[in-house]
XYZ file of C-alpha atoms in Angstrom:
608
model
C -11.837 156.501 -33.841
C -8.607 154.425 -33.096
C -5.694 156.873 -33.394
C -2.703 154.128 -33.444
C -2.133 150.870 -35.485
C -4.954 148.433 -35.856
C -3.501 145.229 -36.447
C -0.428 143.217 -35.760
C 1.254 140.054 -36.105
C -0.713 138.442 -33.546
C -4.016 139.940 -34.473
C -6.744 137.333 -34.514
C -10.217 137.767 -36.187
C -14.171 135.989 -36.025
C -15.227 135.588 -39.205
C -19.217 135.867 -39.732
C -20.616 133.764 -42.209
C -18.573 131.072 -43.252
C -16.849 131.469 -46.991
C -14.165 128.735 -47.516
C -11.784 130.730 -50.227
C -12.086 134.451 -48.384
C -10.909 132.358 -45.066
C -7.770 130.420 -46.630
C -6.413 133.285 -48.544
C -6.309 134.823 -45.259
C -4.701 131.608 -43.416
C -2.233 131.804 -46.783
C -1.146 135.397 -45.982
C -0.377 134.145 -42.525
C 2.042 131.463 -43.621
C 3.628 133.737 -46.354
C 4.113 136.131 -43.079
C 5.531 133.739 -41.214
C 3.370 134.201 -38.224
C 3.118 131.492 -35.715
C -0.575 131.513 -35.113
C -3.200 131.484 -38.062
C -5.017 135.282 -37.753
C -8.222 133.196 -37.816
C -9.780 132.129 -34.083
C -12.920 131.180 -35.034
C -16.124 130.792 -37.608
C -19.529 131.726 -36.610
C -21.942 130.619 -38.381
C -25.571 130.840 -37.632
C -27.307 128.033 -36.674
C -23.752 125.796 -36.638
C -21.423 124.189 -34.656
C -18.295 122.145 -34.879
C -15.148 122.709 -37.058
C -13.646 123.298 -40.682
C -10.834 121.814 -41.744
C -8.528 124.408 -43.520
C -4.618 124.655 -44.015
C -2.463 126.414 -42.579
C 0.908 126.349 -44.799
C 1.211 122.036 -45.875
C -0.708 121.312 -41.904
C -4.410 121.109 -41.902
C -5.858 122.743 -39.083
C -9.243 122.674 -37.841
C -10.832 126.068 -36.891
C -14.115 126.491 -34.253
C -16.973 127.165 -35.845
C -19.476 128.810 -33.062
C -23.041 129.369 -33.609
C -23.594 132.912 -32.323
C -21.500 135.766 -32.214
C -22.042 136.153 -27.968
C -20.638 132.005 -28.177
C -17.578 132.619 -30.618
C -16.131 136.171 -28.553
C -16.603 134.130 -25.212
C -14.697 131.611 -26.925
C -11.627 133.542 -28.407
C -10.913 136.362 -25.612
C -8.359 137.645 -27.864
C -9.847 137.819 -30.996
C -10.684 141.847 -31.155
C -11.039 141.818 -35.227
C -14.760 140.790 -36.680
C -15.301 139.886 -40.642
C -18.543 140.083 -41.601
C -19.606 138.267 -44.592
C -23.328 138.148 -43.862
C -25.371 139.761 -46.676
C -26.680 143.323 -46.814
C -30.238 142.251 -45.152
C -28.116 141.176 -41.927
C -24.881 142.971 -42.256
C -26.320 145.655 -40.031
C -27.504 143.723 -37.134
C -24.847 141.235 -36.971
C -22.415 144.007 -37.129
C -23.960 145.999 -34.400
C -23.897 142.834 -32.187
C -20.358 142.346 -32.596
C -20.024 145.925 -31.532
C -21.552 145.754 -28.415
C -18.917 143.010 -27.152
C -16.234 144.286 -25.352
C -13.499 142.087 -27.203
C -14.053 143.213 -30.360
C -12.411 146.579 -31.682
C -12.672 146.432 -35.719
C -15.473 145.320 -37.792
C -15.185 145.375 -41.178
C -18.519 145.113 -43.064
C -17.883 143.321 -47.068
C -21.681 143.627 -48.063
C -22.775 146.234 -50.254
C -25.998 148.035 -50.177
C -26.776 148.046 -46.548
C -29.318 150.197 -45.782
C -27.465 153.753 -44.811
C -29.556 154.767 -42.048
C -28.498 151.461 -40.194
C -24.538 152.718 -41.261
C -24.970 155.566 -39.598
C -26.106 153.765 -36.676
C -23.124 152.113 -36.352
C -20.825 154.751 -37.057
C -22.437 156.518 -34.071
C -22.460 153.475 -32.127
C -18.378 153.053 -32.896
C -17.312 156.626 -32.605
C -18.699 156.697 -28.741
C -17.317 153.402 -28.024
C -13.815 154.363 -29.922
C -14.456 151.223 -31.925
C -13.646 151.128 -35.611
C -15.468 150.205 -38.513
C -14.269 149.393 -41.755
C -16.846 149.381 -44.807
C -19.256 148.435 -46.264
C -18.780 147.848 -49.544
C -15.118 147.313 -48.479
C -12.693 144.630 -49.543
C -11.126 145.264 -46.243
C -7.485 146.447 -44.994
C -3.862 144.876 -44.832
C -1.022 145.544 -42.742
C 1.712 143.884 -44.652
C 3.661 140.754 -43.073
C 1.133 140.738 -40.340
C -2.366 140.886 -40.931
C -4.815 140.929 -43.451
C -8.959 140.555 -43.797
C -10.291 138.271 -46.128
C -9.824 138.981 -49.902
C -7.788 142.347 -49.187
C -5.274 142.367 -52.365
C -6.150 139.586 -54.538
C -4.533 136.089 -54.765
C -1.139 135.116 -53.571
C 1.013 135.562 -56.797
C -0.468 139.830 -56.529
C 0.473 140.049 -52.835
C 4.053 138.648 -53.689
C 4.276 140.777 -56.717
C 2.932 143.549 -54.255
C 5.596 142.364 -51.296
C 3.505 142.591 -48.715
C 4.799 139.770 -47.118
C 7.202 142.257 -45.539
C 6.327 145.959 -44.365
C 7.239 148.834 -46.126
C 7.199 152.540 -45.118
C 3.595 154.001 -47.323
C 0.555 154.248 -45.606
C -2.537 153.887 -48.306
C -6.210 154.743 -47.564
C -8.745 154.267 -50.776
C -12.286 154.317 -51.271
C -12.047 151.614 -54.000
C -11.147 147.622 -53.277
C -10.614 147.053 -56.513
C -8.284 150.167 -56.973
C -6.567 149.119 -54.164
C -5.000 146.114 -55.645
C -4.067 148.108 -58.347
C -1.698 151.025 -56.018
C -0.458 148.515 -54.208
C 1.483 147.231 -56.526
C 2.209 150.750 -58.182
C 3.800 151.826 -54.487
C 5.679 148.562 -54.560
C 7.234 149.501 -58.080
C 8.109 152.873 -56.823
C 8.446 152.527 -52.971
C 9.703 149.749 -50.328
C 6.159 149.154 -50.476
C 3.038 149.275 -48.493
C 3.034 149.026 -44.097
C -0.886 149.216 -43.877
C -3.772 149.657 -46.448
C -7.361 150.375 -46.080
C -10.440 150.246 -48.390
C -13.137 151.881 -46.931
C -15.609 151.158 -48.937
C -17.710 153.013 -51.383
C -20.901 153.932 -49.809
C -21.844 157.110 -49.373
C -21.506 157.076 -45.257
C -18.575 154.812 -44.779
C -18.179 153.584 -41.060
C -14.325 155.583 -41.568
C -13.312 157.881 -43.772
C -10.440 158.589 -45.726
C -8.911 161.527 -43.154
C -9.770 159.042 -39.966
C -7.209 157.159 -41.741
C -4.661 159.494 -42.822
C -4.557 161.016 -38.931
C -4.046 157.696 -37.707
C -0.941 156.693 -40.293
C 0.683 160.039 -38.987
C 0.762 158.314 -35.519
C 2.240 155.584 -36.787
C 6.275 155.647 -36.548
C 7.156 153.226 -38.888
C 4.840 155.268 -41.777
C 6.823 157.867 -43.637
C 4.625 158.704 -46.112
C 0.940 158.199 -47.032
C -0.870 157.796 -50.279
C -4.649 158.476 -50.620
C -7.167 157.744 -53.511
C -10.525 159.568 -52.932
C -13.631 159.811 -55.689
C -15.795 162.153 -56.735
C -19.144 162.178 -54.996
C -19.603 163.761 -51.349
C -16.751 165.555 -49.389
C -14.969 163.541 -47.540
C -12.003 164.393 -49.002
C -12.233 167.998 -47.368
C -12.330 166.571 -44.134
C -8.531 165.693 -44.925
C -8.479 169.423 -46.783
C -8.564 170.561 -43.132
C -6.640 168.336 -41.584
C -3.829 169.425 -43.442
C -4.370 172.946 -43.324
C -4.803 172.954 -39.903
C -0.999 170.719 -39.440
C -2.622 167.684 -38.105
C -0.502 165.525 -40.754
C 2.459 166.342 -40.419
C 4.168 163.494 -42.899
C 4.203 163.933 -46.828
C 0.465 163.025 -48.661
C 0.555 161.989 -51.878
C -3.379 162.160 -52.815
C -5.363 161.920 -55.923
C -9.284 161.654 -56.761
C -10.968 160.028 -59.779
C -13.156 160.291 -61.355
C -12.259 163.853 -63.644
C -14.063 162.660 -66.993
C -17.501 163.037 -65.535
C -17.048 166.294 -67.033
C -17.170 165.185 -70.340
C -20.732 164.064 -69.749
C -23.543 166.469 -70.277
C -25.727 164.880 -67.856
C -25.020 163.894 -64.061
C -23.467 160.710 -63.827
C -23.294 157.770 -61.145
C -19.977 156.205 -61.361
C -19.732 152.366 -59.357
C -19.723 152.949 -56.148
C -23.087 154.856 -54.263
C -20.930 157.124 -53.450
C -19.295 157.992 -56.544
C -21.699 160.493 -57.761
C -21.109 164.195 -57.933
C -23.265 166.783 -56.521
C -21.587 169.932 -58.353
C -18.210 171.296 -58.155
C -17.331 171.150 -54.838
C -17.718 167.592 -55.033
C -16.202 167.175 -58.294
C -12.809 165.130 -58.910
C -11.245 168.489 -60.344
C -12.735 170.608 -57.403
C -11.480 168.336 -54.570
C -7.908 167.822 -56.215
C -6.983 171.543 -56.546
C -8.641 171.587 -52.835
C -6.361 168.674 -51.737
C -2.881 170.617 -54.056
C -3.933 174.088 -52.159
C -3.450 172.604 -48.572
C -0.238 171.066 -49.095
C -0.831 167.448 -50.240
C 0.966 166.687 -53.425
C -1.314 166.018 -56.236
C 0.082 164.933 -59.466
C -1.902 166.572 -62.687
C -3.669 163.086 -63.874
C -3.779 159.802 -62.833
C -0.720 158.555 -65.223
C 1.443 161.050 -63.089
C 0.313 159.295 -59.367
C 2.866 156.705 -59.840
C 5.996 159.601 -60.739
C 4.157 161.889 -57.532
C 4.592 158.800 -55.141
C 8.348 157.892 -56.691
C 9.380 160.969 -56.413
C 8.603 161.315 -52.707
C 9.576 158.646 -51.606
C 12.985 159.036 -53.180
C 13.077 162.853 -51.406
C 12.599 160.728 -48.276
C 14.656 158.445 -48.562
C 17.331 161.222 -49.687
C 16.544 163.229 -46.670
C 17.389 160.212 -44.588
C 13.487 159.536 -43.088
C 13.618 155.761 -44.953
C 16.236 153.134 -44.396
C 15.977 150.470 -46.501
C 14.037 147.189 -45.930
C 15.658 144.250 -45.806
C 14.279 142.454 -48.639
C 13.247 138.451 -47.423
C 12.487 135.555 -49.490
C 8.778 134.744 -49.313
C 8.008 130.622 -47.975
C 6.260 128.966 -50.854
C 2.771 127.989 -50.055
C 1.599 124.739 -51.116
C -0.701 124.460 -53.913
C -4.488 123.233 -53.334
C -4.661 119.826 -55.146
C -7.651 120.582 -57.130
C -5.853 123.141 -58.861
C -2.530 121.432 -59.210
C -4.281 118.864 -60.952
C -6.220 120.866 -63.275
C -3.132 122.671 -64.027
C -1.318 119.556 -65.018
C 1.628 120.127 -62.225
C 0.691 116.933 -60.674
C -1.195 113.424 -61.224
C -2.941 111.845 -58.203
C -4.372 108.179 -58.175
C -7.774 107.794 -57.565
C -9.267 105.708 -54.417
C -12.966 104.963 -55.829
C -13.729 103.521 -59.166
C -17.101 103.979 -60.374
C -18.070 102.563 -64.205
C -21.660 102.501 -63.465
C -22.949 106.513 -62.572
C -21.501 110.401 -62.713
C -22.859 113.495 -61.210
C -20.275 115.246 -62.581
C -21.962 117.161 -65.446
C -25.148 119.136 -65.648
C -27.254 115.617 -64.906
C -26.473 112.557 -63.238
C -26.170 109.382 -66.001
C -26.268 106.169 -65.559
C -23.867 104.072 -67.911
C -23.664 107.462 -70.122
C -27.759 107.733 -70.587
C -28.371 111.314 -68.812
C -31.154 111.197 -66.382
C -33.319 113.437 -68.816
C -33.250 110.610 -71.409
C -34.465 108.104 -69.072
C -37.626 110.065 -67.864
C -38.007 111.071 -71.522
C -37.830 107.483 -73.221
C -40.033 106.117 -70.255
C -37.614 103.903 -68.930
C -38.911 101.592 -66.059
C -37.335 100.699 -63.232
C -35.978 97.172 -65.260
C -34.224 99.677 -67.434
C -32.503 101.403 -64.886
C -31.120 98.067 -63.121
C -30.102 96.949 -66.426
C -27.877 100.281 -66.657
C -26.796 100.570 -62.868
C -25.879 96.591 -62.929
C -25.278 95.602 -66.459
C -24.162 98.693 -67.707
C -26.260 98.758 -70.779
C -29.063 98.821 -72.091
C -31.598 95.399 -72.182
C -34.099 95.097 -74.575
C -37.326 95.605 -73.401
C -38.219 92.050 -72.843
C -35.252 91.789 -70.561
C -36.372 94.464 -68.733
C -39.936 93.876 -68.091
C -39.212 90.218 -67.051
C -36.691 92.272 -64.336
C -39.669 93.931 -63.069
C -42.097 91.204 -63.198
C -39.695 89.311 -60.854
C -39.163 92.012 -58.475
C -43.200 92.027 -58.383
C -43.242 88.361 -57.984
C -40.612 88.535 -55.031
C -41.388 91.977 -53.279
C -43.557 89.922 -50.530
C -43.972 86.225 -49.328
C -45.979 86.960 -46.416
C -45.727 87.817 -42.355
C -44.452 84.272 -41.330
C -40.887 84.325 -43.266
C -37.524 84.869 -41.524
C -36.956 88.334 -42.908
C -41.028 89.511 -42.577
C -40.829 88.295 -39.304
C -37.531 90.173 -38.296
C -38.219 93.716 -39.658
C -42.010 93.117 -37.872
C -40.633 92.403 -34.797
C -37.761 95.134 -35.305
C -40.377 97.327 -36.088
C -42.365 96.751 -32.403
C -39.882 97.405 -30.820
C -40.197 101.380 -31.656
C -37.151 101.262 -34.308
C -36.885 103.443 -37.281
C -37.541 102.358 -40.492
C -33.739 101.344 -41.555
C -33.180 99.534 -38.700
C -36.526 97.527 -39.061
C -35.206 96.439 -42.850
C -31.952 95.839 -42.233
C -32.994 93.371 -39.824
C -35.185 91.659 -42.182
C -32.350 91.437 -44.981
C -29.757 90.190 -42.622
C -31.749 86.808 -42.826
C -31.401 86.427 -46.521
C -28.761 83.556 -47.649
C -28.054 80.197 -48.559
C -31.915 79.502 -46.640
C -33.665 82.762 -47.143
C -33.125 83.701 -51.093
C -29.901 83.038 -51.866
C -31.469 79.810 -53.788
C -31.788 81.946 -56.713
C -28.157 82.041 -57.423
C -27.437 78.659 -56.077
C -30.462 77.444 -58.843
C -29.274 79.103 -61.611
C -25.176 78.080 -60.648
C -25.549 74.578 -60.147
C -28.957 74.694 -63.364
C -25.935 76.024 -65.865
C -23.209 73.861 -64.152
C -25.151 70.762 -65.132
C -26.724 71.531 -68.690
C -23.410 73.468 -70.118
C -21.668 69.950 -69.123
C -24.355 68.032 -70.868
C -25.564 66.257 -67.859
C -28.753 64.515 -67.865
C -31.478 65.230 -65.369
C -30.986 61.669 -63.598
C -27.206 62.481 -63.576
C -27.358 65.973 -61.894
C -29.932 65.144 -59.514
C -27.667 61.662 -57.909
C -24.591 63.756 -58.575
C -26.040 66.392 -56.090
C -27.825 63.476 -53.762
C -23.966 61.940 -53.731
C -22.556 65.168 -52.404
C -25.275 65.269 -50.006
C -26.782 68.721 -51.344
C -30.484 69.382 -52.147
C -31.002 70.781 -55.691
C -31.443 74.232 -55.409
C -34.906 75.603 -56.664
C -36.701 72.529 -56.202
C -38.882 71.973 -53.746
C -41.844 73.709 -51.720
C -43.384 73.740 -48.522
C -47.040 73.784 -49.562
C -46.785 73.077 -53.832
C -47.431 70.123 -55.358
C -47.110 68.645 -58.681
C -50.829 69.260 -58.979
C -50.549 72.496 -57.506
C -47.978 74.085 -59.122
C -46.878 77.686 -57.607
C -48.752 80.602 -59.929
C -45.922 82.435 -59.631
C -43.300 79.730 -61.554
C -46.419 79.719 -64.551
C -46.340 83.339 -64.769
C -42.554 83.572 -65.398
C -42.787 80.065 -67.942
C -45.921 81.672 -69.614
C -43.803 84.836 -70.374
C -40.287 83.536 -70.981
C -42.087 81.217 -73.599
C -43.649 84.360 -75.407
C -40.981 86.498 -75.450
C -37.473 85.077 -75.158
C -35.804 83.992 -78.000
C -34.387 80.736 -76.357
C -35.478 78.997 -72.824
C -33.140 76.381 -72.771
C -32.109 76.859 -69.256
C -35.918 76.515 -67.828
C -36.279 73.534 -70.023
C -33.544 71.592 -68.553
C -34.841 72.985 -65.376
C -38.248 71.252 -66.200
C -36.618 68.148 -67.080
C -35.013 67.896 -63.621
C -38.758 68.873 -62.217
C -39.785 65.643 -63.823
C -37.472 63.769 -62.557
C -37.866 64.843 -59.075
C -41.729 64.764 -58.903
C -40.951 60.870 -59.436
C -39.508 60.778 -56.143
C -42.100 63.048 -54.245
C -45.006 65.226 -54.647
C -43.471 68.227 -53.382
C -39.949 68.171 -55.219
C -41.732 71.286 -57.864
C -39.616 73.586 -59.207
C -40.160 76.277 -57.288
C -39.855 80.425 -58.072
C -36.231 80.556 -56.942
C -35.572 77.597 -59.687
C -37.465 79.482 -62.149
C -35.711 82.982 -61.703
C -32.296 81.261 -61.535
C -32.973 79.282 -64.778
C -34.934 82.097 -66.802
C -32.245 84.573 -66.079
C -29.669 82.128 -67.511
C -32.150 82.531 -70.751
C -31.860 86.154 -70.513
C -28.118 86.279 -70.580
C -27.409 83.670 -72.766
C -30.313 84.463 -75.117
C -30.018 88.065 -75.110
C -26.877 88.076 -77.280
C -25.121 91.184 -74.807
C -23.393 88.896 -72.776
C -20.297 86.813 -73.442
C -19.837 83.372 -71.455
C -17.038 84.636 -69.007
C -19.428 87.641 -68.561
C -22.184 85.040 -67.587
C -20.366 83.139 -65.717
C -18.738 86.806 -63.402
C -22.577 87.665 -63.091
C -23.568 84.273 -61.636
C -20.233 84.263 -59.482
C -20.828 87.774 -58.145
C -24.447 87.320 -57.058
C -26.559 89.599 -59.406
C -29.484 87.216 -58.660
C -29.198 87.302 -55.534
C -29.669 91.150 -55.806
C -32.615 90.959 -57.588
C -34.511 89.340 -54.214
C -32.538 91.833 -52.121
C -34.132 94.527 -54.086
C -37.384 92.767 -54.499
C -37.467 91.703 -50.814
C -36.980 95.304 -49.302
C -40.275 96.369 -51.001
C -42.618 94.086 -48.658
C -39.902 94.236 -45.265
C -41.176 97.864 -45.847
C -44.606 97.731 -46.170
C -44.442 95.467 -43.417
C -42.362 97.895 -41.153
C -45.604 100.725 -42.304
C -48.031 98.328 -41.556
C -46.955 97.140 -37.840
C -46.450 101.627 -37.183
C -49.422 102.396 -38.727
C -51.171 99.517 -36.679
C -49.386 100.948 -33.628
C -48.499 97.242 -32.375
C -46.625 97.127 -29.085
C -43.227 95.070 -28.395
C -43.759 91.805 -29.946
C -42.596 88.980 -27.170
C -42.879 85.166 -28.170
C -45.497 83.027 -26.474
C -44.358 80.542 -23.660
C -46.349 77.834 -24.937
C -44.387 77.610 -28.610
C -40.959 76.935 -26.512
C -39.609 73.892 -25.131
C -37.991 74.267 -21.999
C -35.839 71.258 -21.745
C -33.361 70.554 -18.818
């Protein structure tokens, strides 16, 4: 066991097992302490590499993270302190490992219930290799206005309250975290407050003990007194009994151990910590405290009287000219986190994202304020959720289904198209299956799909200014722009496209008004005058039927009709409906296993 001071101002630690709170309350400390260099070198965490953005004071800094413990000590020469956060199933090993390298010199073990016979391996490991372990079931240790590990004393407002921002002249050992918190800011009410605190942890083989402690505060100059808070259960507290019998402390103990009402219990009891349990009266509270009073440690007659024990030394010490007093300093103030500043109502931040459409914030995602349970419960289709992700409500179910019966209609047009052909070609060429239907979407536009919108613009331009069909058409023939929606490659007016009959048949069921596809069918019959081929084709019949499911629908206002059109919703719908088919075709050319696709020679002409 150590038998000096075991940290300092420029003590640096590995912390094991990466816990984002535990890590900044240290990094807070640090700042409060005014040291120059955060106590933190590096993060290990298994199976991870990189960094983690944390602050230090109002800078962010960006700490290592290292992926095995061998990696991080290589790393960060002169970090010779090791947290260990890892559960009780791997507390053990990981702990051992950081043993065995020669930079580190402290390990302090958090988890609880590690398995005791793997303690004691340790223990015997760090005795023989005077290497020091701290827990487990420890909160950890603090010298104050230097160093401190992980959660050791609660949030910042207790350590301020506690001033250990600045070192004092009391040395404090305890079995109990949690009890530690609460004499540290006892001995700062009654003291100049703490210079170094340990928790050692309640288990019932602790990697140090309570007297490893105490011997190693008398060595330390700037500790005039030392304060100790033992439990019943085991004897550790003897092993101090000696020590101060035989003179090895040689500096004033104020001690005390809990835990006298399990007398008042008829039957054995086991208090919180596994090693809070006594055994009979030896290690009772009431046996070990006259123990502790008969070698020469003062030992006040209940707990209510610890905090007059400790005053009252102190004060003889300070009397007796052993104290000076501490220069009291002004703590910095550390910056608050946003999160909480906001919550608290201290500040108001503007937002960079607005979102009217979804929110993940509650127990289940929503879309326009329907939870996601609703929608699986109501059998919603996949029309009803794009009429709540794009229209933000919800369409009756008419609406919806003729949604889906166009993204059927669209999801494929066959191998030879521009965006077919792209993704296949994409997909030859070994890429993954994003890349092969991006490339297939980048060809849709004004040629490739974008007709939709362009039909139902120029369809709703026309018939809201009461043009005729003969007017619209020449108007558009003037400007020297073919009528969107009209016209097909193969489709005649005796072979009209399946597809256009489908949507006319079911528009003409079930909407309520179809005035846009009937002007549409007007300018058909005007067009098939001129040629064969000018049919309205399924782009002309989406753009026009949606028009009748706006308009008709009684949700939408005209300005709201007219933003829709503007923004491209239609144009949307093929996007979505097009990326079904570019991937079946990107399946279909991997599945096939087709090699790099390269053009033929003979369907290019070379010219010179």
């Amino acid at each position: 066991m150590a038998t000096g001071q075991l940290f300092s101002r420029t003590t640096q630690a590995l912390f094991y097992n990466y816990k984002q709170l535990p890590i900044q309350r240290m990094l807070d400390f640090d700042f409060l302490c005014g040291r120059e260099t955060p106590s933190v070198a590096g993060i290990i965490n298994p199976g991870g590499d990189g960094f983690q953005k944390l602050f230090f004071g109002q800078e962010e800094i960006a700490i290592p993270v290292h992926s095995a413990i061998d990696a991080a000590c290589a790393a960060h020469p002169t970090a010779d302190v090791f947290i260990n956060f890892a559960s009780f199933r791997s507390a053990a090993a990981s702990s051992m490992a950081a043993l065995k390298q020669p930079t580190i010199r402290v390990v302090a073990i958090i988890a609880e219930g590690v398995p005791e016979s793997d303690t004691k391996q340790l223990i015997a490991y760090a005795r023989a290799n005077n290497k020091v372990v701290i827990g487990p079931a420890t909160v950890g240790g603090i010298q104050a206005g230097a160093f401190k590990i992980g959660d050791t004393a609660g949030t910042i407002d207790n350590i301020i309250q506690c001033k250990l921002y600045r070192p004092g002249s009391v040395g404090f050992v305890s079995k109990s975290g949690g009890m530690s918190n609460e004499l540290y800011s006892t001995i700062a009410r009654v003291s100049d407050g703490i210079y170094e605190g340990v928790a050692i942890g309640g288990d019932v083989f602790p990697g140090s003990t309570l007297s490893d402690h105490v011997l190693r505060f008398n060595n330390i100059p700037q500790i005039k007194m030392i304060v100790v808070l033992g439990e019943l259960g085991g004897q550790d507290e003897y092993s101090l009994v000696e020590a101060l019998k035989q003179g090895k402390v040689t500096k004033p103990v104020v001690a005390w151990v809990s835990g006298t009402c399990a007398r008042l219990f008829k039957s054995e009891v086991q208090f919180g910590h596994a090693g809070a349990k006594s055994g009979g009266d030896m290690e009772s509270a009431q046996g070990k405290n006259q123990a502790l009073r008969e070698a020469g440690a003062v030992v006040p007659t209940s707990y209510e009287a610890l905090e007059a024990a400790i005053k009252e030394t102190f004060e003889k010490l300070v009397e007796g000219g052993n104290i000076t007093a501490v220069k009291e300093v002004t703590p910095p103030q550390i910056p608050e986190d946003l999160n909480t500043a906001i919550k608290s109502g201290k500040v108001r931040a503007p937002t960079h994202v607005i979102s009217t459409i979804s929110d993940d914030r509650g127990e289940e995602p929503c879309y326009a304020g329907v939870p996601m349970s609703s929608i699986v419960e109501q059998g919603y289709g996949v029309g009803d959720v794009i009429s709540l992700l794009w229209f933000k409500r919800s369409l009756p179910r008419y609406c919806t289904k003729f949604i889906e019966i166009c993204i059927m209609l669209c999801a494929d047009h066959g191998p030879c198209v521009s965006g077919a052909h792209n993704t296949i070609v994409t997909a030859r060429a070994g890429k993954d299956l994003v890349s092969s239907l991006v490339s297939g979407l980048l060809t849709i536009g004004p040629r490739f799909g974008g007709a939709i919108d362009d039909a139902a613009r120029y369809f709703k331009d026309a018939y809201d200014r009461n043009l005729t069909p003969y007017e619209f058409v020449e108007s558009m023939k003037k400007k020297g722009i073919r009528v969107p929606g009209i016209g097909h490659r193969i489709k005649r007016g005796d072979n009209r496209d399946k597809r256009v009959e489908l949507l006319q048949l079911f528009a003409r069921t079930n909407f309520p008004s179809v005035k846009y596809m009937e002007y549409a069918v007007q300018v058909e019959t005007y067009t098939l005058s001129k040629a064969n081929n000018l049919v309205l084709n399924v782009d002309g019949a989406i753009g026009s039927l949606f028009l009748d499911l706006l308009a008709g629908s009684g949700m939408f206002t005209k300005q709201e009709i007219d933003e829709i059109v503007e923004i491209g919703y239609l144009n949307g719908l093929f996007v979505l409906a097009r990326s079904i088919g570019l991937i079946g075709h990107t399946f279909d050319q991997k599945r096939l296993k087709q090699p790099l696709y390269r053009h033929p020679w003979e369907d290019v002409l070379y010219t010179k």
